[in-house]
PDB file of C-alpha atoms in Angstrom:
ATOM      1  CA  MET A   1      14.036  26.093   2.760  1.00 38.00           C
ATOM      2  CA  GLU A   2      15.113  26.380  -0.854  1.00 40.00           C
ATOM      3  CA  GLU A   3      12.410  27.261  -3.373  1.00 42.00           C
ATOM      4  CA  PRO A   4      13.840  26.890  -6.885  1.00 42.00           C
ATOM      5  CA  ARG A   5      10.791  28.152  -8.791  1.00 44.00           C
ATOM      6  CA  GLU A   6      12.520  30.308 -11.393  1.00 43.00           C
ATOM      7  CA  ASP A   7      12.715  27.821 -14.256  1.00 57.00           C
ATOM      8  CA  LEU A   8       8.983  27.232 -14.677  1.00 68.00           C
ATOM      9  CA  HIS A   9       7.754  30.604 -13.342  1.00 83.00           C
ATOM     10  CA  TRP A  10       5.099  29.651 -10.814  1.00 91.00           C
ATOM     11  CA  PRO A  11       1.900  31.732 -11.136  1.00 90.00           C
ATOM     12  CA  ALA A  12       1.709  34.217  -8.277  1.00 92.00           C
ATOM     13  CA  ALA A  13      -1.601  32.818  -7.007  1.00 93.00           C
ATOM     14  CA  MET A  14      -0.264  29.252  -6.793  1.00 93.00           C
ATOM     15  CA  GLU A  15       2.923  30.397  -5.110  1.00 93.00           C
ATOM     16  CA  HIS A  16       0.880  32.327  -2.549  1.00 95.00           C
ATOM     17  CA  GLN A  17      -1.364  29.339  -1.869  1.00 96.00           C
ATOM     18  CA  VAL A  18       1.576  26.973  -1.368  1.00 95.00           C
ATOM     19  CA  ASP A  19       3.301  29.474   0.923  1.00 95.00           C
ATOM     20  CA  LEU A  20       0.160  29.751   3.061  1.00 96.00           C
ATOM     21  CA  TYR A  21      -0.115  25.978   3.194  1.00 96.00           C
ATOM     22  CA  MET A  22       3.494  25.630   4.360  1.00 95.00           C
ATOM     23  CA  GLN A  23       2.851  28.259   7.045  1.00 94.00           C
ATOM     24  CA  TYR A  24      -0.228  26.292   8.120  1.00 94.00           C
ATOM     25  CA  LEU A  25       1.852  23.113   8.479  1.00 92.00           C
ATOM     26  CA  ALA A  26       4.588  24.884  10.421  1.00 90.00           C
ATOM     27  CA  VAL A  27       2.441  26.997  12.739  1.00 89.00           C
ATOM     28  CA  GLU A  28      -0.852  25.142  13.239  1.00 87.00           C
ATOM     29  CA  LYS A  29       0.203  21.536  12.656  1.00 84.00           C
ATOM     30  CA  ARG A  30       3.670  22.076  14.172  1.00 82.00           C
ATOM     31  CA  VAL A  31       5.304  19.879  11.544  1.00 82.00           C
ATOM     32  CA  SER A  32       9.076  19.432  11.947  1.00 80.00           C
ATOM     33  CA  ASP A  33      11.524  21.148   9.593  1.00 82.00           C
ATOM     34  CA  HIS A  34      12.530  17.751   8.209  1.00 82.00           C
ATOM     35  CA  THR A  35       8.921  16.892   7.312  1.00 85.00           C
ATOM     36  CA  LEU A  36       8.306  20.394   5.924  1.00 89.00           C
ATOM     37  CA  ASP A  37      11.202  19.946   3.530  1.00 90.00           C
ATOM     38  CA  HIS A  38       9.724  16.667   2.291  1.00 89.00           C
ATOM     39  CA  TYR A  39       6.251  18.163   1.860  1.00 92.00           C
ATOM     40  CA  PHE A  40       7.566  21.162  -0.045  1.00 93.00           C
ATOM     41  CA  SER A  41       9.736  18.984  -2.298  1.00 93.00           C
ATOM     42  CA  ASP A  42       6.761  16.725  -3.121  1.00 94.00           C
ATOM     43  CA  ILE A  43       4.432  19.655  -3.827  1.00 95.00           C
ATOM     44  CA  GLU A  44       7.054  21.467  -5.861  1.00 94.00           C
ATOM     45  CA  GLN A  45       7.481  18.361  -8.027  1.00 94.00           C
ATOM     46  CA  PHE A  46       3.731  18.205  -8.659  1.00 95.00           C
ATOM     47  CA  VAL A  47       3.425  21.933  -9.433  1.00 95.00           C
ATOM     48  CA  ASN A  48       6.248  21.661 -11.957  1.00 93.00           C
ATOM     49  CA  PHE A  49       4.386  18.728 -13.531  1.00 94.00           C
ATOM     50  CA  MET A  50       1.242  20.898 -13.673  1.00 95.00           C
ATOM     51  CA  LEU A  51       3.057  23.707 -15.435  1.00 93.00           C
ATOM     52  CA  ARG A  52       4.529  21.354 -18.018  1.00 92.00           C
ATOM     53  CA  GLU A  53       0.969  20.148 -18.655  1.00 93.00           C
ATOM     54  CA  GLU A  54      -0.166  23.798 -18.948  1.00 92.00           C
ATOM     55  CA  LEU A  55      -2.260  23.550 -15.782  1.00 94.00           C
ATOM     56  CA  ARG A  56      -1.808  26.920 -14.088  1.00 93.00           C
ATOM     57  CA  GLU A  57      -4.468  26.654 -11.362  1.00 94.00           C
ATOM     58  CA  PHE A  58      -4.976  23.979  -8.710  1.00 96.00           C
ATOM     59  CA  GLU A  59      -8.712  24.043  -9.499  1.00 94.00           C
ATOM     60  CA  ARG A  60      -8.062  22.779 -13.036  1.00 94.00           C
ATOM     61  CA  VAL A  61      -6.428  19.535 -11.882  1.00 95.00           C
ATOM     62  CA  SER A  62      -8.516  16.357 -12.227  1.00 94.00           C
ATOM     63  CA  TYR A  63      -7.956  12.950 -10.653  1.00 91.00           C
ATOM     64  CA  LEU A  64      -6.721  11.775 -14.083  1.00 94.00           C
ATOM     65  CA  ASP A  65      -3.967  14.395 -13.928  1.00 95.00           C
ATOM     66  CA  VAL A  66      -2.940  13.132 -10.493  1.00 95.00           C
ATOM     67  CA  ARG A  67      -2.977   9.544 -11.812  1.00 93.00           C
ATOM     68  CA  THR A  68      -0.779  10.570 -14.734  1.00 95.00           C
ATOM     69  CA  PHE A  69       1.671  12.210 -12.319  1.00 94.00           C
ATOM     70  CA  MET A  70       1.755   9.079 -10.156  1.00 91.00           C
ATOM     71  CA  GLY A  71       2.218   6.878 -13.200  1.00 91.00           C
ATOM     72  CA  ARG A  72       5.281   8.824 -14.281  1.00 92.00           C
ATOM     73  CA  LEU A  73       6.725   8.617 -10.789  1.00 90.00           C
ATOM     74  CA  SER A  74       6.373   4.827 -10.825  1.00 87.00           C
ATOM     75  CA  ARG A  75       9.128   4.631 -13.454  1.00 87.00           C
ATOM     76  CA  THR A  76      11.748   6.111 -11.130  1.00 88.00           C
ATOM     77  CA  HIS A  77      10.426   6.073  -7.557  1.00 88.00           C
ATOM     78  CA  GLU A  78       9.724   3.388  -4.973  1.00 87.00           C
ATOM     79  CA  LYS A  79       6.169   2.747  -3.826  1.00 88.00           C
ATOM     80  CA  LYS A  80       6.847   4.262  -0.408  1.00 86.00           C
ATOM     81  CA  SER A  81       8.023   7.518  -1.980  1.00 90.00           C
ATOM     82  CA  ILE A  82       5.014   7.642  -4.322  1.00 91.00           C
ATOM     83  CA  ALA A  83       2.623   7.033  -1.425  1.00 91.00           C
ATOM     84  CA  ARG A  84       4.212   9.880   0.519  1.00 91.00           C
ATOM     85  CA  LYS A  85       3.866  12.269  -2.426  1.00 93.00           C
ATOM     86  CA  LEU A  86       0.208  11.332  -2.861  1.00 94.00           C
ATOM     87  CA  SER A  87      -0.360  11.919   0.850  1.00 93.00           C
ATOM     88  CA  ALA A  88       1.249  15.379   0.519  1.00 93.00           C
ATOM     89  CA  LEU A  89      -1.066  16.228  -2.375  1.00 95.00           C
ATOM     90  CA  ARG A  90      -4.154  15.049  -0.501  1.00 95.00           C
ATOM     91  CA  SER A  91      -3.187  17.213   2.441  1.00 95.00           C
ATOM     92  CA  LEU A  92      -2.528  20.248   0.227  1.00 96.00           C
ATOM     93  CA  TYR A  93      -5.874  19.902  -1.542  1.00 96.00           C
ATOM     94  CA  GLU A  94      -7.746  19.502   1.730  1.00 95.00           C
ATOM     95  CA  PHE A  95      -6.226  22.804   2.821  1.00 96.00           C
ATOM     96  CA  LEU A  96      -7.125  24.479  -0.500  1.00 96.00           C
ATOM     97  CA  ARG A  97     -10.671  23.129  -0.261  1.00 95.00           C
ATOM     98  CA  ARG A  98     -11.156  24.433   3.283  1.00 95.00           C
ATOM     99  CA  GLU A  99      -9.881  27.836   2.196  1.00 95.00           C
ATOM    100  CA  GLY A 100     -12.344  27.889  -0.713  1.00 95.00           C
ATOM    101  CA  TRP A 101      -9.779  27.849  -3.539  1.00 96.00           C
ATOM    102  CA  VAL A 102     -10.884  24.469  -4.951  1.00 94.00           C
ATOM    103  CA  GLU A 103     -14.194  22.603  -4.836  1.00 93.00           C
ATOM    104  CA  LYS A 104     -12.883  19.063  -4.470  1.00 93.00           C
ATOM    105  CA  ASN A 105      -9.764  17.038  -3.722  1.00 95.00           C
ATOM    106  CA  PRO A 106      -8.700  15.158  -6.897  1.00 95.00           C
ATOM    107  CA  ALA A 107      -5.872  13.374  -5.064  1.00 94.00           C
ATOM    108  CA  LYS A 108      -8.404  11.728  -2.755  1.00 91.00           C
ATOM    109  CA  GLU A 109      -9.831   9.767  -5.680  1.00 87.00           C
ATOM    110  CA  VAL A 110      -6.450   8.217  -6.568  1.00 90.00           C
ATOM    111  CA  ARG A 111      -5.581   4.931  -4.900  1.00 88.00           C
ATOM    112  CA  SER A 112      -2.307   4.837  -2.999  1.00 86.00           C
ATOM    113  CA  PRO A 113       0.154   2.079  -4.004  1.00 84.00           C
ATOM    114  CA  LYS A 114      -0.033  -0.978  -1.774  1.00 80.00           C
ATOM    115  CA  LEU A 115       2.975  -1.125   0.506  1.00 69.00           C
ATOM    116  CA  GLU A 116       4.523  -4.167   2.110  1.00 64.00           C
ATOM    117  CA  LYS A 117       4.248  -3.905   5.873  1.00 63.00           C
ATOM    118  CA  LYS A 118       7.721  -3.960   7.362  1.00 66.00           C
ATOM    119  CA  LEU A 119       8.128  -4.940  10.969  1.00 63.00           C
ATOM    120  CA  PRO A 120       9.847  -2.234  13.013  1.00 66.00           C
ATOM    121  CA  THR A 121      13.499  -2.826  13.837  1.00 81.00           C
ATOM    122  CA  PHE A 122      14.581  -2.674  17.460  1.00 83.00           C
ATOM    123  CA  LEU A 123      17.671  -3.163  19.617  1.00 84.00           C
ATOM    124  CA  TYR A 124      18.226  -5.844  22.234  1.00 86.00           C
ATOM    125  CA  GLN A 125      18.873  -4.668  25.770  1.00 89.00           C
ATOM    126  CA  ASP A 126      22.650  -5.165  25.698  1.00 89.00           C
ATOM    127  CA  ALA A 127      22.880  -3.108  22.486  1.00 90.00           C
ATOM    128  CA  VAL A 128      20.816  -0.311  24.067  1.00 90.00           C
ATOM    129  CA  ASP A 129      23.098  -0.284  27.113  1.00 92.00           C
ATOM    130  CA  ARG A 130      26.226  -0.072  24.964  1.00 92.00           C
ATOM    131  CA  LEU A 131      24.780   2.742  22.841  1.00 92.00           C
ATOM    132  CA  LEU A 132      23.618   4.820  25.808  1.00 94.00           C
ATOM    133  CA  ASN A 133      26.973   4.445  27.571  1.00 93.00           C
ATOM    134  CA  THR A 134      28.994   5.598  24.550  1.00 94.00           C
ATOM    135  CA  PRO A 135      28.907   9.437  24.983  1.00 95.00           C
ATOM    136  CA  ASP A 136      31.826  11.000  26.839  1.00 95.00           C
ATOM    137  CA  THR A 137      30.062  12.611  29.805  1.00 95.00           C
ATOM    138  CA  SER A 138      33.130  14.634  30.808  1.00 95.00           C
ATOM    139  CA  THR A 139      32.130  17.280  28.235  1.00 96.00           C
ATOM    140  CA  PRO A 140      28.988  19.462  27.911  1.00 96.00           C
ATOM    141  CA  LEU A 141      28.157  17.934  24.503  1.00 97.00           C
ATOM    142  CA  GLY A 142      28.661  14.426  25.852  1.00 96.00           C
ATOM    143  CA  LEU A 143      26.312  15.161  28.759  1.00 97.00           C
ATOM    144  CA  ARG A 144      23.746  16.465  26.262  1.00 97.00           C
ATOM    145  CA  ASP A 145      24.089  13.422  24.037  1.00 97.00           C
ATOM    146  CA  ARG A 146      23.744  10.988  26.924  1.00 97.00           C
ATOM    147  CA  ALA A 147      20.630  12.820  28.128  1.00 97.00           C
ATOM    148  CA  LEU A 148      18.917  12.935  24.723  1.00 96.00           C
ATOM    149  CA  LEU A 149      19.634   9.254  24.008  1.00 95.00           C
ATOM    150  CA  GLU A 150      18.323   8.285  27.448  1.00 96.00           C
ATOM    151  CA  VAL A 151      15.158  10.354  26.911  1.00 95.00           C
ATOM    152  CA  LEU A 152      14.540   8.844  23.462  1.00 94.00           C
ATOM    153  CA  TYR A 153      14.721   5.310  24.842  1.00 93.00           C
ATOM    154  CA  ALA A 154      13.003   5.977  28.184  1.00 92.00           C
ATOM    155  CA  SER A 155      10.005   7.842  26.776  1.00 92.00           C
ATOM    156  CA  GLY A 156       9.575   6.638  23.191  1.00 90.00           C
ATOM    157  CA  VAL A 157       9.145  10.219  21.941  1.00 90.00           C
ATOM    158  CA  ARG A 158       9.538  11.096  18.279  1.00 89.00           C
ATOM    159  CA  VAL A 159      12.661  13.079  17.427  1.00 90.00           C
ATOM    160  CA  SER A 160      10.509  16.101  16.479  1.00 90.00           C
ATOM    161  CA  GLU A 161       8.947  15.951  19.951  1.00 91.00           C
ATOM    162  CA  LEU A 162      12.356  15.648  21.579  1.00 93.00           C
ATOM    163  CA  VAL A 163      13.879  18.749  19.976  1.00 93.00           C
ATOM    164  CA  ALA A 164      10.744  20.796  20.719  1.00 92.00           C
ATOM    165  CA  LEU A 165      11.052  20.191  24.461  1.00 95.00           C
ATOM    166  CA  ASP A 166      11.510  23.232  26.689  1.00 95.00           C
ATOM    167  CA  ILE A 167      12.731  23.128  30.284  1.00 96.00           C
ATOM    168  CA  PRO A 168       9.244  24.090  31.648  1.00 96.00           C
ATOM    169  CA  ASP A 169       7.871  20.965  29.911  1.00 96.00           C
ATOM    170  CA  LEU A 170       9.828  18.813  32.369  1.00 96.00           C
ATOM    171  CA  ASP A 171       8.558  17.746  35.776  1.00 94.00           C
ATOM    172  CA  LEU A 172      11.658  16.091  37.182  1.00 94.00           C
ATOM    173  CA  SER A 173      10.084  15.563  40.603  1.00 93.00           C
ATOM    174  CA  GLN A 174       7.367  13.406  39.008  1.00 93.00           C
ATOM    175  CA  GLY A 175       9.627  11.915  36.321  1.00 93.00           C
ATOM    176  CA  MET A 176       7.457  13.202  33.491  1.00 93.00           C
ATOM    177  CA  ALA A 177       7.565  15.478  30.466  1.00 93.00           C
ATOM    178  CA  LEU A 178       4.815  17.159  28.471  1.00 93.00           C
ATOM    179  CA  VAL A 179       5.313  16.689  24.737  1.00 90.00           C
ATOM    180  CA  PHE A 180       3.440  18.028  21.733  1.00 85.00           C
ATOM    181  CA  GLY A 181       2.838  15.262  19.197  1.00 77.00           C
ATOM    182  CA  LYS A 182       1.306  15.072  15.741  1.00 74.00           C
ATOM    183  CA  GLY A 183      -1.563  17.470  15.237  1.00 65.00           C
ATOM    184  CA  ALA A 184      -0.337  19.545  18.202  1.00 67.00           C
ATOM    185  CA  LYS A 185      -1.758  16.920  20.583  1.00 79.00           C
ATOM    186  CA  GLU A 186      -0.356  17.061  24.097  1.00 87.00           C
ATOM    187  CA  ARG A 187       0.561  13.979  26.098  1.00 89.00           C
ATOM    188  CA  LEU A 188       2.574  13.118  29.173  1.00 90.00           C
ATOM    189  CA  VAL A 189       5.505  10.740  28.842  1.00 91.00           C
ATOM    190  CA  LEU A 190       7.467   8.998  31.577  1.00 91.00           C
ATOM    191  CA  LEU A 191      11.228   9.423  31.819  1.00 93.00           C
ATOM    192  CA  GLY A 192      12.540   6.744  34.183  1.00 89.00           C
ATOM    193  CA  SER A 193      15.378   6.938  36.696  1.00 93.00           C
ATOM    194  CA  GLN A 194      18.301   6.736  34.264  1.00 95.00           C
ATOM    195  CA  ALA A 195      16.921   9.414  31.941  1.00 95.00           C
ATOM    196  CA  LEU A 196      16.194  11.653  34.940  1.00 96.00           C
ATOM    197  CA  LYS A 197      19.748  11.256  36.212  1.00 96.00           C
ATOM    198  CA  ALA A 198      21.181  12.060  32.765  1.00 97.00           C
ATOM    199  CA  LEU A 199      18.904  15.105  32.411  1.00 97.00           C
ATOM    200  CA  GLN A 200      19.874  16.431  35.836  1.00 97.00           C
ATOM    201  CA  ASN A 201      23.590  16.081  35.005  1.00 97.00           C
ATOM    202  CA  TYR A 202      23.079  17.822  31.661  1.00 97.00           C
ATOM    203  CA  LEU A 203      21.021  20.663  33.155  1.00 97.00           C
ATOM    204  CA  ALA A 204      23.552  21.204  35.937  1.00 96.00           C
ATOM    205  CA  HIS A 205      26.864  20.774  34.109  1.00 95.00           C
ATOM    206  CA  GLY A 206      26.252  20.719  30.344  1.00 95.00           C
ATOM    207  CA  ARG A 207      23.488  23.054  29.239  1.00 96.00           C
ATOM    208  CA  PRO A 208      24.754  26.181  31.083  1.00 95.00           C
ATOM    209  CA  SER A 209      27.999  26.106  29.061  1.00 93.00           C
ATOM    210  CA  LEU A 210      26.154  25.673  25.762  1.00 94.00           C
ATOM    211  CA  TRP A 211      23.534  28.285  26.678  1.00 93.00           C
ATOM    212  CA  GLN A 212      26.218  30.928  27.297  1.00 90.00           C
ATOM    213  CA  VAL A 213      27.806  30.471  23.850  1.00 89.00           C
ATOM    214  CA  ALA A 214      24.971  32.379  22.131  1.00 85.00           C
ATOM    215  CA  GLY A 215      24.139  34.582  25.106  1.00 85.00           C
ATOM    216  CA  GLY A 216      20.972  32.694  25.966  1.00 81.00           C
ATOM    217  CA  VAL A 217      19.120  33.269  22.675  1.00 85.00           C
ATOM    218  CA  ALA A 218      17.748  29.718  22.882  1.00 84.00           C
ATOM    219  CA  GLY A 219      15.573  30.747  25.821  1.00 89.00           C
ATOM    220  CA  HIS A 220      14.059  27.692  27.524  1.00 93.00           C
ATOM    221  CA  ALA A 221      14.977  25.163  24.793  1.00 94.00           C
ATOM    222  CA  LEU A 222      16.101  21.951  26.506  1.00 96.00           C
ATOM    223  CA  PHE A 223      18.586  20.490  24.035  1.00 96.00           C
ATOM    224  CA  LEU A 224      21.090  22.952  22.568  1.00 96.00           C
ATOM    225  CA  ASN A 225      23.710  22.623  19.828  1.00 95.00           C
ATOM    226  CA  LYS A 226      27.352  23.667  20.096  1.00 94.00           C
ATOM    227  CA  ASN A 227      26.360  27.194  19.024  1.00 93.00           C
ATOM    228  CA  GLY A 228      23.955  27.558  21.922  1.00 93.00           C
ATOM    229  CA  THR A 229      20.723  27.383  19.908  1.00 93.00           C
ATOM    230  CA  ARG A 230      17.967  24.766  19.799  1.00 94.00           C
ATOM    231  CA  LEU A 231      19.048  21.397  18.448  1.00 94.00           C
ATOM    232  CA  SER A 232      17.363  20.334  15.182  1.00 91.00           C
ATOM    233  CA  ASP A 233      15.956  16.908  14.361  1.00 88.00           C
ATOM    234  CA  ARG A 234      18.633  16.466  11.681  1.00 89.00           C
ATOM    235  CA  SER A 235      21.315  17.139  14.284  1.00 92.00           C
ATOM    236  CA  VAL A 236      19.859  14.412  16.505  1.00 92.00           C
ATOM    237  CA  ARG A 237      20.143  11.988  13.599  1.00 90.00           C
ATOM    238  CA  ARG A 238      23.779  12.985  13.072  1.00 92.00           C
ATOM    239  CA  ILE A 239      24.491  12.577  16.782  1.00 93.00           C
ATOM    240  CA  LEU A 240      23.000   9.091  16.794  1.00 91.00           C
ATOM    241  CA  ASP A 241      24.939   8.156  13.639  1.00 89.00           C
ATOM    242  CA  LYS A 242      28.150   9.204  15.408  1.00 91.00           C
ATOM    243  CA  TYR A 243      27.581   6.843  18.322  1.00 90.00           C
ATOM    244  CA  VAL A 244      26.308   4.001  16.153  1.00 88.00           C
ATOM    245  CA  LEU A 245      29.640   4.109  14.284  1.00 85.00           C
ATOM    246  CA  LEU A 246      31.450   3.770  17.618  1.00 86.00           C
ATOM    247  CA  CYS A 247      29.405   0.624  18.330  1.00 84.00           C
ATOM    248  CA  ALA A 248      30.963  -1.470  15.582  1.00 66.00           C
ATOM    249  CA  ASP A 249      28.251  -4.106  15.158  1.00 71.00           C
ATOM    250  CA  MET A 250      25.345  -1.636  14.812  1.00 73.00           C
ATOM    251  CA  GLN A 251      23.957  -0.287  11.567  1.00 70.00           C
ATOM    252  CA  HIS A 252      20.802   1.269  10.100  1.00 75.00           C
ATOM    253  CA  ILE A 253      19.804   2.732  13.454  1.00 82.00           C
ATOM    254  CA  SER A 254      17.656   5.872  13.525  1.00 84.00           C
ATOM    255  CA  PRO A 255      16.046   7.831  16.369  1.00 85.00           C
ATOM    256  CA  HIS A 256      12.820   6.034  15.447  1.00 85.00           C
ATOM    257  CA  THR A 257      14.584   2.724  16.151  1.00 87.00           C
ATOM    258  CA  LEU A 258      14.803   3.777  19.789  1.00 89.00           C
ATOM    259  CA  ARG A 259      11.064   4.523  19.733  1.00 88.00           C
ATOM    260  CA  HIS A 260      10.434   1.024  18.344  1.00 88.00           C
ATOM    261  CA  THR A 261      12.791  -0.414  20.957  1.00 89.00           C
ATOM    262  CA  PHE A 262      10.926   1.398  23.737  1.00 89.00           C
ATOM    263  CA  ALA A 263       7.596  -0.107  22.638  1.00 87.00           C
ATOM    264  CA  THR A 264       8.974  -3.599  22.003  1.00 86.00           C
ATOM    265  CA  HIS A 265      10.709  -3.817  25.379  1.00 89.00           C
ATOM    266  CA  LEU A 266       7.548  -2.671  27.175  1.00 87.00           C
ATOM    267  CA  LEU A 267       5.492  -5.313  25.391  1.00 83.00           C
ATOM    268  CA  ASP A 268       8.093  -8.035  26.009  1.00 82.00           C
ATOM    269  CA  ASN A 269       7.947  -7.247  29.709  1.00 82.00           C
ATOM    270  CA  GLY A 270       4.175  -7.479  29.997  1.00 82.00           C
ATOM    271  CA  ALA A 271       2.954  -3.921  29.395  1.00 82.00           C
ATOM    272  CA  ASP A 272      -0.643  -3.480  28.253  1.00 80.00           C
ATOM    273  CA  LEU A 273      -1.002  -2.614  24.565  1.00 80.00           C
ATOM    274  CA  ARG A 274      -3.357   0.291  25.254  1.00 85.00           C
ATOM    275  CA  ALA A 275      -0.908   1.774  27.746  1.00 85.00           C
ATOM    276  CA  ILE A 276       1.819   1.577  25.093  1.00 83.00           C
ATOM    277  CA  GLN A 277      -0.552   3.242  22.614  1.00 87.00           C
ATOM    278  CA  GLU A 278      -1.052   6.148  25.010  1.00 84.00           C
ATOM    279  CA  LEU A 279       2.654   6.508  25.742  1.00 85.00           C
ATOM    280  CA  LEU A 280       3.499   6.519  22.029  1.00 86.00           C
ATOM    281  CA  GLY A 281       0.737   8.983  21.195  1.00 82.00           C
ATOM    282  CA  HIS A 282      -0.865   6.730  18.570  1.00 82.00           C
ATOM    283  CA  SER A 283      -4.363   7.852  17.614  1.00 73.00           C
ATOM    284  CA  SER A 284      -5.521   4.269  17.001  1.00 75.00           C
ATOM    285  CA  LEU A 285      -4.626   0.911  18.501  1.00 76.00           C
ATOM    286  CA  SER A 286      -3.975  -0.532  15.032  1.00 72.00           C
ATOM    287  CA  SER A 287      -0.772   1.509  14.794  1.00 69.00           C
ATOM    288  CA  THR A 288       0.463   0.006  18.055  1.00 73.00           C
ATOM    289  CA  GLN A 289      -0.491  -3.577  17.233  1.00 72.00           C
ATOM    290  CA  ILE A 290       2.454  -3.970  14.865  1.00 71.00           C
ATOM    291  CA  TYR A 291       4.610  -4.462  17.962  1.00 68.00           C
ATOM    292  CA  THR A 292       2.737  -7.671  18.773  1.00 69.00           C
ATOM    293  CA  HIS A 293       4.077  -9.054  15.469  1.00 64.00           C
ATOM    294  CA  THR A 294       7.592  -7.967  16.418  1.00 62.00           C
ATOM    295  CA  ALA A 295       7.296  -9.669  19.802  1.00 59.00           C
ATOM    296  CA  ARG A 296       5.906 -12.857  18.195  1.00 63.00           C
ATOM    297  CA  GLU A 297       8.739 -12.939  15.654  1.00 62.00           C
ATOM    298  CA  HIS A 298      11.255 -12.541  18.481  1.00 60.00           C
ATOM    299  CA  LEU A 299       9.684 -15.431  20.446  1.00 59.00           C
ATOM    300  CA  GLU A 300       9.714 -17.662  17.373  1.00 65.00           C
ATOM    301  CA  ARG A 301      13.395 -16.904  16.791  1.00 64.00           C
ATOM    302  CA  VAL A 302      14.269 -17.658  20.425  1.00 60.00           C
ATOM    303  CA  TYR A 303      12.256 -20.895  20.286  1.00 59.00           C
ATOM    304  CA  THR A 304      13.928 -22.012  17.056  1.00 71.00           C
ATOM    305  CA  GLN A 305      17.387 -21.384  18.469  1.00 70.00           C
ATOM    306  CA  ALA A 306      16.777 -22.861  21.907  1.00 65.00           C
ATOM    307  CA  HIS A 307      14.393 -25.835  21.602  1.00 64.00           C
ATOM    308  CA  PRO A 308      16.004 -29.204  20.759  1.00 73.00           C
ATOM    309  CA  ARG A 309      13.109 -30.243  18.532  1.00 65.00           C
ATOM    310  CA  ALA A 310      12.379 -26.897  16.925  1.00 58.00           C
TER     311      ALA A 310
END
């Protein structure tokens, strides 16, 4: 992680506090590297703002200072980006407050910009089948790619949960895997017959070749890169991009699209919303209910196209 702090000379105390906070996110909250980079970038931007305003301690920041920072961002940033930065500041200040470095959280008093709710995008079944059948399974990397795509769709796991999987987390006889979600919460996910078959092929004929490249330094990591070490979440995104390009009519597909597709297909086929909530690892049902809107929109589109008097 790059830390370009030289220009504005961060005070040693602030630098130490931010470093401890980043360690807390990585170790205790088990935040992915991708998310850590975003959090650090957002906090770094705010600290540089503080220094330009001659605020050299987190304790000296008021909610008006945070509002001023947000106001300046509104000239150049989208609402979603601003909301994320405010969330990062709230989280940082909660950590500082718990550690006794500040008395209150000034970011908590600032209202987050109102965001338009976007319905999650998902793939239709034929598109999923084409995507999952694209990897060349005659090679170790192709076997890996087929297995990870199958697991993403079969289980609905987040990409950070996928890359954190170790072989002992799998129970292939029961068709399950133990994943560690947000807030280090454990949950069991189901894999399904096709994902199990792809995993077994990868473990038998793909992973051993990759594991030997680095002499086994990856230990029990399930998904390995070409260098024989644990695959990163960014690498999974690049892998998916590669296969999306090979499926000519697909675009704007992310690993999270497969998570949305997993939930939407379950709902379309009669699954209970609370069961989907548990499988996704959502802490509240409200997060899962967005898929009912997706399903309704799909039904309306089918009705409009198919009914003579629509």
